[in-house]
Coordinates of C-alpha atoms in Angstrom, one line a residue:
X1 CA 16.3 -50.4 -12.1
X2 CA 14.8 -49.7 -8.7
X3 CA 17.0 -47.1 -8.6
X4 CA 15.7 -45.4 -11.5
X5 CA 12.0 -46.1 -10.0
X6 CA 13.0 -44.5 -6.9
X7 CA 14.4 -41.3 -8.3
X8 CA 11.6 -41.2 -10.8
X9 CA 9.0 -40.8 -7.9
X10 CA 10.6 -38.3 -6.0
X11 CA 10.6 -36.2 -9.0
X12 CA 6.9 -36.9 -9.3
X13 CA 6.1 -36.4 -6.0
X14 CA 8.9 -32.9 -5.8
X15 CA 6.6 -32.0 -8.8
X16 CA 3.2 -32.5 -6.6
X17 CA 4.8 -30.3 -4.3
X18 CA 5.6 -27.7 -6.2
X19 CA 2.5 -27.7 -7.8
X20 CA 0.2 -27.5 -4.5
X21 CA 2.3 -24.9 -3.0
X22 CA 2.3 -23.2 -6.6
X23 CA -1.8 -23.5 -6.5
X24 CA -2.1 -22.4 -3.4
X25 CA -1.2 -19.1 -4.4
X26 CA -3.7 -19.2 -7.1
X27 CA -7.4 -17.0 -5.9
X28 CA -10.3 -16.4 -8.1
X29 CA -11.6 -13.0 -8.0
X30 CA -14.9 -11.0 -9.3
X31 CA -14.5 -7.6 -11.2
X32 CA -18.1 -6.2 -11.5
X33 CA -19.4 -3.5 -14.8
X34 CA -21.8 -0.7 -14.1
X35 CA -24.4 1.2 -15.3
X36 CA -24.6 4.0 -12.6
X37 CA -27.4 6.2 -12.7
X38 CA -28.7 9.0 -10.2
X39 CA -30.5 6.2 -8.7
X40 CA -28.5 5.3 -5.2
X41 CA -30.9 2.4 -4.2
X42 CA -31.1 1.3 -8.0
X43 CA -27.7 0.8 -8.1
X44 CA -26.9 -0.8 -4.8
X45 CA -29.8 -3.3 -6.0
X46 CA -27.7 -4.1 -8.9
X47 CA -24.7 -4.3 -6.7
X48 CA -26.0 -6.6 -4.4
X49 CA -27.1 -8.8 -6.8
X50 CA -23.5 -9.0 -8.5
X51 CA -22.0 -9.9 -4.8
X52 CA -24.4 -12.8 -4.4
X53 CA -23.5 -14.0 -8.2
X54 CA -19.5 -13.3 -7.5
X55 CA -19.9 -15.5 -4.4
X56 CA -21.7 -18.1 -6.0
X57 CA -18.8 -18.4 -8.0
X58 CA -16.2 -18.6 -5.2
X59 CA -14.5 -15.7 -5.6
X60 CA -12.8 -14.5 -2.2
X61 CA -12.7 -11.0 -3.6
X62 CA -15.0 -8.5 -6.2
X63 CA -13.8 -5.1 -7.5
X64 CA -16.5 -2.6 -8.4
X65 CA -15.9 0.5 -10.4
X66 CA -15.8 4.2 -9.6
X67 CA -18.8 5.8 -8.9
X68 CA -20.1 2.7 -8.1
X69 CA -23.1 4.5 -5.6
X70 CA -24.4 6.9 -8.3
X71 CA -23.4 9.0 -11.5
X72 CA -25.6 12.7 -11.6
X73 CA -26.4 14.8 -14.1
X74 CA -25.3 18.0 -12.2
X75 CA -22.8 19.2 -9.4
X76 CA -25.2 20.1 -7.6
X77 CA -27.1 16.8 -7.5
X78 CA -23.6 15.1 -6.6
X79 CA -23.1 17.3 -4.0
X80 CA -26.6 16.4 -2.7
X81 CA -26.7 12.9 -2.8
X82 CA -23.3 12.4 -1.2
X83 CA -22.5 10.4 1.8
X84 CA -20.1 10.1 4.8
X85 CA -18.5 6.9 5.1
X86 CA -20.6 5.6 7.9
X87 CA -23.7 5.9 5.7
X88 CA -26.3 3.9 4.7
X89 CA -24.5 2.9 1.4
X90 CA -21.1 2.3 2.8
X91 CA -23.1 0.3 5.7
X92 CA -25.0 -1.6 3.4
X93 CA -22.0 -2.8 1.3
X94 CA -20.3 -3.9 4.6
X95 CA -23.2 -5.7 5.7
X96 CA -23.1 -7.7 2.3
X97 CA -19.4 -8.6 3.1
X98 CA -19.7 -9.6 6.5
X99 CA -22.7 -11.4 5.2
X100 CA -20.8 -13.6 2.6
X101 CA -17.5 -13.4 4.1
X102 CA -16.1 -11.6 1.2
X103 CA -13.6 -9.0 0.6
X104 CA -15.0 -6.3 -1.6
X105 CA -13.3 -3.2 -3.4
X106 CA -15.4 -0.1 -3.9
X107 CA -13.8 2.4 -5.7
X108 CA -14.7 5.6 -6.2
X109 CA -17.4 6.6 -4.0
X110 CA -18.6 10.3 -3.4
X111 CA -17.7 10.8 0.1
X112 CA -19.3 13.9 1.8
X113 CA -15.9 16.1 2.9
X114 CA -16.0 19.4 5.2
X115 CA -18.7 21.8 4.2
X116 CA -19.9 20.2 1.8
X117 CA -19.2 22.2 -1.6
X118 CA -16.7 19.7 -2.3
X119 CA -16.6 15.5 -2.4
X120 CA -13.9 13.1 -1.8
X121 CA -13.4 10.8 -4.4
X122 CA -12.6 7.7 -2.2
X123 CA -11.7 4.3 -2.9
X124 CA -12.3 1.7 0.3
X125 CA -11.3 -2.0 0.9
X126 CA -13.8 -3.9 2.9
X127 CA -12.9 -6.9 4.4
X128 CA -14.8 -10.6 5.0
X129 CA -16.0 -9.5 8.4
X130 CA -17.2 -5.9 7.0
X131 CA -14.6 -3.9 8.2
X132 CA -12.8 -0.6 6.6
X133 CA -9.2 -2.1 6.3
X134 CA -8.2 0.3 3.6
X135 CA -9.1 3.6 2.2
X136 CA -7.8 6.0 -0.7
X137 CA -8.7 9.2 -1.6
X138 CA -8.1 10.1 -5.4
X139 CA -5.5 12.6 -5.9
X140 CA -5.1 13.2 -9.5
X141 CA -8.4 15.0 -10.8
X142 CA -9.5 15.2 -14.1
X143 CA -9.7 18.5 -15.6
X144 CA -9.4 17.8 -19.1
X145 CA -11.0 18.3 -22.4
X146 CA -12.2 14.8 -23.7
X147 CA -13.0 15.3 -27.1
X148 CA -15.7 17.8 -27.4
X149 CA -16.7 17.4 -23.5
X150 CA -15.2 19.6 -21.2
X151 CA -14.7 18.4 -17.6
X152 CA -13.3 19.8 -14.5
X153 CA -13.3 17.1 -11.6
X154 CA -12.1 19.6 -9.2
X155 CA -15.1 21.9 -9.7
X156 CA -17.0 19.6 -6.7
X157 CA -14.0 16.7 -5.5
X158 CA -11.6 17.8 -2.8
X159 CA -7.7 15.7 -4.1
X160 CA -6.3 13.6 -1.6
X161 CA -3.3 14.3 0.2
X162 CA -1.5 11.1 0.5
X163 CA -0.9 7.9 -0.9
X164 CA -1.9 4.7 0.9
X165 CA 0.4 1.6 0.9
X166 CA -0.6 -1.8 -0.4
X167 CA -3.8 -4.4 1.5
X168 CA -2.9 -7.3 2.3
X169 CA -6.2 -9.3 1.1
X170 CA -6.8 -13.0 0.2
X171 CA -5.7 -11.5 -3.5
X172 CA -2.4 -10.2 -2.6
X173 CA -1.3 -6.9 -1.6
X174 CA -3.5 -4.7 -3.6
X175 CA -2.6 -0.8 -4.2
X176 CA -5.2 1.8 -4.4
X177 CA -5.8 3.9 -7.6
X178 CA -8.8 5.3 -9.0
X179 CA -9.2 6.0 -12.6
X180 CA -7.1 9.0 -13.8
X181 CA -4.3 8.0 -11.6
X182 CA -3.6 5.3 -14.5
X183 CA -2.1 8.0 -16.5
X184 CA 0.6 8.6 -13.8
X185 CA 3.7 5.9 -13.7
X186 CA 5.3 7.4 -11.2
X187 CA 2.2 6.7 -8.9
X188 CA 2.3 2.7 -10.1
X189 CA 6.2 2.9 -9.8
X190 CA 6.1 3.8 -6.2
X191 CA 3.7 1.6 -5.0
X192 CA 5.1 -1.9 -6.5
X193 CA 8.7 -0.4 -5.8
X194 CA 9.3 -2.7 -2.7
X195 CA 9.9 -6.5 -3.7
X196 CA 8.9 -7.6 0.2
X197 CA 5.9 -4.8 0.5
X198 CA 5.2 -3.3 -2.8
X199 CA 1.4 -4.1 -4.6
X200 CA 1.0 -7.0 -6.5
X201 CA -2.1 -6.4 -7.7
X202 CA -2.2 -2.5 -9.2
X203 CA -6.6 -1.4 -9.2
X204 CA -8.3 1.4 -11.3
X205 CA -11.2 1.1 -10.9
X206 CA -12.5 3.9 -13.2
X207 CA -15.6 5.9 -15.3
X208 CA -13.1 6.2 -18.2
X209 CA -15.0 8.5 -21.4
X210 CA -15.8 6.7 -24.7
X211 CA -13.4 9.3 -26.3
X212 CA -10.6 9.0 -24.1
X213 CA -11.0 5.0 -23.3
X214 CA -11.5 4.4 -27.3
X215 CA -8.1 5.9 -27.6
X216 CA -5.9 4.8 -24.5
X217 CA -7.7 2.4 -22.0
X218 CA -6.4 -1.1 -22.9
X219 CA -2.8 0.6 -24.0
X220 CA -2.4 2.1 -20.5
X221 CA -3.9 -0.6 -18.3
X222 CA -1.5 -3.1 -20.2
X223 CA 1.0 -0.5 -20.2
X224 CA 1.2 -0.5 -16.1
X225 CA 1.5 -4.2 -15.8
X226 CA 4.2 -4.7 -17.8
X227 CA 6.2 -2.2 -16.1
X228 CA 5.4 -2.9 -12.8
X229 CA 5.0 -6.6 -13.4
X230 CA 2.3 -7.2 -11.8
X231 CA -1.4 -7.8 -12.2
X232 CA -3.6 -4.8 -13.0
X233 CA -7.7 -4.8 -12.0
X234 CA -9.7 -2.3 -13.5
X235 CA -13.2 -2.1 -13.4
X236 CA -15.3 -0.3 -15.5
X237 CA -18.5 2.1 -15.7
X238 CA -19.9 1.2 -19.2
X239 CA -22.6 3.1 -21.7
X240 CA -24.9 5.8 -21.4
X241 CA -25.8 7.3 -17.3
X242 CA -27.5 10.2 -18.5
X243 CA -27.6 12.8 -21.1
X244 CA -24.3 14.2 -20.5
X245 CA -22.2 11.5 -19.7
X246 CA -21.2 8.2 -21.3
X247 CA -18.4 5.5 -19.9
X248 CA -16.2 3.2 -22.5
X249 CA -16.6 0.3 -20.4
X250 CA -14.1 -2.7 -21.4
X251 CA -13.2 -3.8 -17.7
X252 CA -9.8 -5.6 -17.9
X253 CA -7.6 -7.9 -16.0
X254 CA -3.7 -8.0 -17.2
X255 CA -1.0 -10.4 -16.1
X256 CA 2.1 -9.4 -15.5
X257 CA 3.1 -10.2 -18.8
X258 CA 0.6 -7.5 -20.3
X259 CA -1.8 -10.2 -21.1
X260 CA -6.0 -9.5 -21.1
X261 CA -7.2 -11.7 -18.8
X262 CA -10.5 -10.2 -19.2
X263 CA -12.0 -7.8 -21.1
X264 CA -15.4 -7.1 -20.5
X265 CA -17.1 -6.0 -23.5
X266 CA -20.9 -5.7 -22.6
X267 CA -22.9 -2.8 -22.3
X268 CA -25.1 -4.1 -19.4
X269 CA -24.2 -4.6 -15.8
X270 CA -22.4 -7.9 -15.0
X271 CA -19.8 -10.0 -12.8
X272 CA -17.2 -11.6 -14.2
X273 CA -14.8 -14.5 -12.1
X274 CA -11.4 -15.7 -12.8
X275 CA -8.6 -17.3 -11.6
X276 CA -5.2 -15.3 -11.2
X277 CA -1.7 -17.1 -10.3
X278 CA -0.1 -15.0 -7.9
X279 CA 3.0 -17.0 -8.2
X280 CA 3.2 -16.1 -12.1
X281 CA 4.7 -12.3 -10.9
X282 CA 7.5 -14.0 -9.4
X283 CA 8.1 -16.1 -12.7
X284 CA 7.9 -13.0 -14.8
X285 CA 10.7 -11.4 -12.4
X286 CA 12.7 -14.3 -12.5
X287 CA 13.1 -14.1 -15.8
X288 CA 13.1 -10.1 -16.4
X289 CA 14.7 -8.8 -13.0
X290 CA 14.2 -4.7 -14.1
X291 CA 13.3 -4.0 -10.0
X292 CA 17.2 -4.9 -9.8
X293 CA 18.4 -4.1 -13.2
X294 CA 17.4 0.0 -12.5
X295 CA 20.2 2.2 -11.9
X296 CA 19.4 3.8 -9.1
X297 CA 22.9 5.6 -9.5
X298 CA 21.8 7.2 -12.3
X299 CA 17.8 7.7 -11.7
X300 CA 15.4 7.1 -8.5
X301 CA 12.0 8.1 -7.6
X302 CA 11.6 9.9 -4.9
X303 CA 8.6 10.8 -3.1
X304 CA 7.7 13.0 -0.8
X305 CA 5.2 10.8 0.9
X306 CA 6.2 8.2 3.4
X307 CA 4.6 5.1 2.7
X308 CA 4.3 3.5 5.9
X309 CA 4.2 -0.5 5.8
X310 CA 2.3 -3.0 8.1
X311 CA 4.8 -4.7 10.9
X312 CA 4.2 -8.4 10.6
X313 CA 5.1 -10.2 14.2
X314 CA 4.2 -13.1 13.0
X315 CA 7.2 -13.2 10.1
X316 CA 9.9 -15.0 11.9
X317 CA 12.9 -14.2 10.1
X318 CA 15.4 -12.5 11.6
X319 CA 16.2 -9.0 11.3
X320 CA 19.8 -8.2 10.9
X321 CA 21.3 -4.7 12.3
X322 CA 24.9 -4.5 12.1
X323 CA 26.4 -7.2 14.0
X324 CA 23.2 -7.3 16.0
X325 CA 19.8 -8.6 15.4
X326 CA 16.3 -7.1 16.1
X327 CA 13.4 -8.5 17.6
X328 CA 10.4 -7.7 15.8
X329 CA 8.6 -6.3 18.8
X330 CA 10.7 -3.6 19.6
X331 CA 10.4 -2.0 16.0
X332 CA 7.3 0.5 15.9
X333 CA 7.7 1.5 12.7
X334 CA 8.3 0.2 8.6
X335 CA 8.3 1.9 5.8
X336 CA 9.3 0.7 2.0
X337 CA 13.2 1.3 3.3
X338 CA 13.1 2.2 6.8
X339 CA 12.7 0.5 10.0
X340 CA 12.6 2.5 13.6
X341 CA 13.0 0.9 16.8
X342 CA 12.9 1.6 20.4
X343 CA 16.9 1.9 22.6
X344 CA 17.9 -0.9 25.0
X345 CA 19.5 2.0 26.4
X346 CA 18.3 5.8 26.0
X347 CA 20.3 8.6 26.9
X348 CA 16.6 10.3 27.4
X349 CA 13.3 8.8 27.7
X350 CA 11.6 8.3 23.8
X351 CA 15.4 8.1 22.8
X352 CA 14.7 5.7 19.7
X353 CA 16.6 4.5 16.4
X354 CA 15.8 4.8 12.6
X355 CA 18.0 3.3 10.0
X356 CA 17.8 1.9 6.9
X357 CA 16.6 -1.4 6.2
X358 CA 19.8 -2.9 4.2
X359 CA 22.2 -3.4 6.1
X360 CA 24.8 -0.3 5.4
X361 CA 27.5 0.9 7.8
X362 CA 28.5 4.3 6.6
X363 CA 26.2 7.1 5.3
X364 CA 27.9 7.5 2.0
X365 CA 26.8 4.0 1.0
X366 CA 23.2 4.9 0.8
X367 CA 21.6 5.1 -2.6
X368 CA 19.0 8.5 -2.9
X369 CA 16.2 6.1 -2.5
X370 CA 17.2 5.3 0.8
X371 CA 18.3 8.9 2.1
X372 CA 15.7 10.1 0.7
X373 CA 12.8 7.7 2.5
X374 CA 15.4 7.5 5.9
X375 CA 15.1 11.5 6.3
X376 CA 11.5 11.3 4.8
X377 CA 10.6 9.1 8.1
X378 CA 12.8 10.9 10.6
X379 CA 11.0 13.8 9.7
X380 CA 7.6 12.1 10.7
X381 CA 8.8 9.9 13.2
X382 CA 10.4 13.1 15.0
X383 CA 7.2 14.8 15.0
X384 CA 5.1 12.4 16.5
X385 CA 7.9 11.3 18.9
X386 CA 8.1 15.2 20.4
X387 CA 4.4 15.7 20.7
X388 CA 3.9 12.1 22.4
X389 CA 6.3 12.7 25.0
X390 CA 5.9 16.2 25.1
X391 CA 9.3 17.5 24.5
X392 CA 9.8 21.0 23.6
X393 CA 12.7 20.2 20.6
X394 CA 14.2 17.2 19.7
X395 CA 18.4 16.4 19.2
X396 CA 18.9 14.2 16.1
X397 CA 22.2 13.0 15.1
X398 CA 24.0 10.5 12.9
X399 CA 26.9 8.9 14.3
X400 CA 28.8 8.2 11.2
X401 CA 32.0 5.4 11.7
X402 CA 34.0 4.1 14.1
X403 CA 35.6 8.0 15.4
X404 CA 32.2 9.5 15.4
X405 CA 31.0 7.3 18.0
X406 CA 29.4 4.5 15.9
X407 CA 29.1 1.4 17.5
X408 CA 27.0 -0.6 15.5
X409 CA 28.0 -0.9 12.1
X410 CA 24.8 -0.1 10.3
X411 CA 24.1 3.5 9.7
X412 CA 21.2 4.8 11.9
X413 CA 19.7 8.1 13.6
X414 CA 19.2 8.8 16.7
X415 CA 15.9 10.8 17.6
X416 CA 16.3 12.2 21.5
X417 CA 13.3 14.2 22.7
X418 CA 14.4 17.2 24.2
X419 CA 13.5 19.3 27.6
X420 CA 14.1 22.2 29.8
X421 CA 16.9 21.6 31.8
X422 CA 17.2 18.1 30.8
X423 CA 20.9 18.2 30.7
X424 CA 23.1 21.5 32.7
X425 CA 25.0 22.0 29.7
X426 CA 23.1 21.1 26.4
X427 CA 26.3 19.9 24.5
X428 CA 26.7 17.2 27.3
X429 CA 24.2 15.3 25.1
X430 CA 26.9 14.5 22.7
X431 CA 29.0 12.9 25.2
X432 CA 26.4 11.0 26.5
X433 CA 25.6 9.7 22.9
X434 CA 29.4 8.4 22.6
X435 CA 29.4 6.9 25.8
X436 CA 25.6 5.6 26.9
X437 CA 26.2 2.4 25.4
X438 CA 29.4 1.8 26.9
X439 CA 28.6 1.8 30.3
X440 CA 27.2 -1.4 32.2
X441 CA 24.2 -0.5 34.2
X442 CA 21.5 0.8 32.7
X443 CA 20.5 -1.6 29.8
X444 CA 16.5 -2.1 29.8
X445 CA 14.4 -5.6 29.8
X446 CA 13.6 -6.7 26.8
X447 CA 9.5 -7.0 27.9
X448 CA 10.5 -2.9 29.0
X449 CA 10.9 -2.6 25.4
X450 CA 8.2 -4.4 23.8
X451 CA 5.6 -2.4 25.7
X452 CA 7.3 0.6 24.6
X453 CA 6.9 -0.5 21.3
X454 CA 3.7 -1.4 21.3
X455 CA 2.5 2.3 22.6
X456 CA 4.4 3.9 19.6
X457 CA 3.0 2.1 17.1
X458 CA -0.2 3.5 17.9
X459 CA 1.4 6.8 16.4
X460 CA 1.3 5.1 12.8
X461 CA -0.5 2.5 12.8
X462 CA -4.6 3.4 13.7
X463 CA -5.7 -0.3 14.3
X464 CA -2.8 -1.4 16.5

């Protein structure tokens, strides 16, 4: 009998566990509805008053819609009354952060771009201490006819020209969309592609039409979570901003499941909270693994966009390469596939490594995701490697197997930063490349390394 009482408690208290590490990955955030009209002040007011409600309610993070800072009547008037990102409206909502140490998502704000006939339609993530940790231009553009209305976004917005990879926030890893980039899978595809980096949390935050959002809003925002499995935020503009232009409204949050959440379906301006369960995407893939059940064979997406991903130092798993392992602090650069790394023994100074993430030894073993983001990063790791130490060309080379000089068995390139005279005979190079690492003076301190490291990642990485 005690028997039976003892096993019966561990289970309870194996349960409790569970449970509090399952909760722990539960976080309550606000998504606010707007009204914007050409009032900037107005509709900071209203803002402001939906961030002091959202924190009332505990959130640790609110999403506001696109053209949360004003909606105009004319292009002219837009192009007017935009900002750059260090003004007063962009200030003021990062005051308000700081201020209630809360993350905030502002999507879609007219950011003044070059001579000014044109806007950036950006999308920022503001963190609890006020600062810029995350920022997305818009790069699909709306030039469309929506029912009767004809509207050309590109007549005074400037597209983006890249894609920027997931926040880490209190809320998960949150990807950067605005609006019309919900019609695009490829887009959501790409940016929850990674199981270790890829979003959890997709955000549109958008001014759908009544005439398109009538027709596809709740279909598509649904639509994206269940492919992506994963949640999907998307605030709304809502009702009339003027004479010319009217918003569907119906902000939504959608489990990964394809469940509403939320649907906000009020025509004034409003905060909503609620609880998501972060650990419910996990669940969902458990069950329906289609990340591993794609055949990437057959299909892939490729992009050509490198989407660089954060380093963590702090992540102490090991990383295996070949029959070697990697210190974290000698890697300077990640991307969804890719790792690059600095040599413990260069033939030439800036000599560094790039090589797939799983662990491969020949070439022919990669799938195209993988060539495809390994030459992708070469490409801009090369660059930024030849102007840093101010080579004049650069020598890259694979050494594929055992009789081509491979070593290691993981495939991987080597990037060698070439100048004048740097060898008396330039095909030496090869020779040093099949012998460098065989030789047993020369290897480098690890600290050597690290430093190393540490100045290279300020190539990619701005806040390092």
């Amino acid at each position: 009998m005690f028997n039976r009482i003892d096993i019966l408690l561990k289970s309870i208290l194996k349960l409790k566990l569970n449970y509090q590490k399952m909760s722990t990955k539960i976080v309550r955030i606000g998504v606010c509805q707007l009204n914007s009209r050409g009032d900037k002040q107005e509709n900071f007011q209203i803002g402001e008053q939906l961030i002091n409600q959202a924190k009332k309610e505990q959130a640790k993070i609110v999403f506001f819609p696109e053209a949360f800072d004003y909606i105009s009547e004319s292009i002219s008037e837009t192009l007017e009354k935009a900002e750059p990102i260090d003004g007063p409206i962009i200030n003021g909502y990062r005051q308000l952060a700081k201020q209630h140490q809360l993350w905030i998502s502002l999507g879609g704000f007219h950011q003044r771009s070059g001579d000014g006939t044109r806007v950036l339609n950006s999308h920022l993530i503001i963190n609890d201490q006020g600062d810029i940790v995350g920022r997305y231009s818009k790069i699909h553009l709306f030039d469309v006819q929506a029912g009767s209305q004809v509207i050309r976004e590109s007549d005074f917005t400037q597209p983006g020209s890249s894609i920027t990879n997931p926040i880490e926030t209190p809320a998960g890893r949150i990807a950067l969309g605005i609006c019309y980039d919900l019609r695009f899978v490829e887009f959501a595809r790409l940016l929850t592609a990674s199981h270790e980096n890829g979003a959890q949390i997709l955000t549109y935050p958008s001014a759908f039409t009544k005439h398109t959002g009538e027709a596809h809003w709740e279909i598509l925002v649904r639509a994206r979570a269940i492919e992506n499995q994963c949640f999907v935020v998307a605030a709304a503009q809502v009702g009339s901003h003027n004479r010319k232009r009217q918003s569907y409204g119906h902000s939504l949050v959608v489990d990964p499941w394809g469940k509403v959440l939320l649907d906000m379906n009020l025509d004034s301006p409003l905060v909503r909270t609620i609880d998501i369960d972060l650990g419910y995407i996990e669940q969902v893939r458990e069950k329906m693994p289609i990340i591993q059940h794609r055949r990437r064979d057959l299909y892939t997406l490729m992009s050509p966009t490198t989407i660089i991903v954060p380093i963590d130092d702090k992540n102490e798993e090991k990383i295996c390469w070949g029959q070697l392992e990697i210190k974290r602090n000698q890697i300077f650069f990640r991307s969804t596939l890719t790792l690059a790394f600095v040599n413990k023994k260069p033939v030439v100074p800036g000599h560094v490594l790039v090589s797939p993430f799983r662990c491969v030894e020949r070439f022919s073993q990669l799938n195209p995701e993988e060539i495809n983001d390994l030459f992708q990063s070469t490409q801009l790791i090369g660059r930024k490697i030849e102007e840093y130490y101010q080579a004049k060309s650069l020598s890259i080379a694979i050494q594929d197997g055992e009789y081509a000089g491979q070593t290691v068995k993981h495939v991987h390139v080597h990037i060698l930063p070439r100048r004048a005279g740097d060898f008396e005979e330039n095909d030496t190079i090869y020779y040093e490349l099949a012998h460098h690492d065989k030789r047993d003076k020369g290897w480098r301190e690890e600290q050597d390394m690290a430093d190393e490291a540490i100045n290279l990642r300020k190539l990619f990485y701005q806040d390092t």
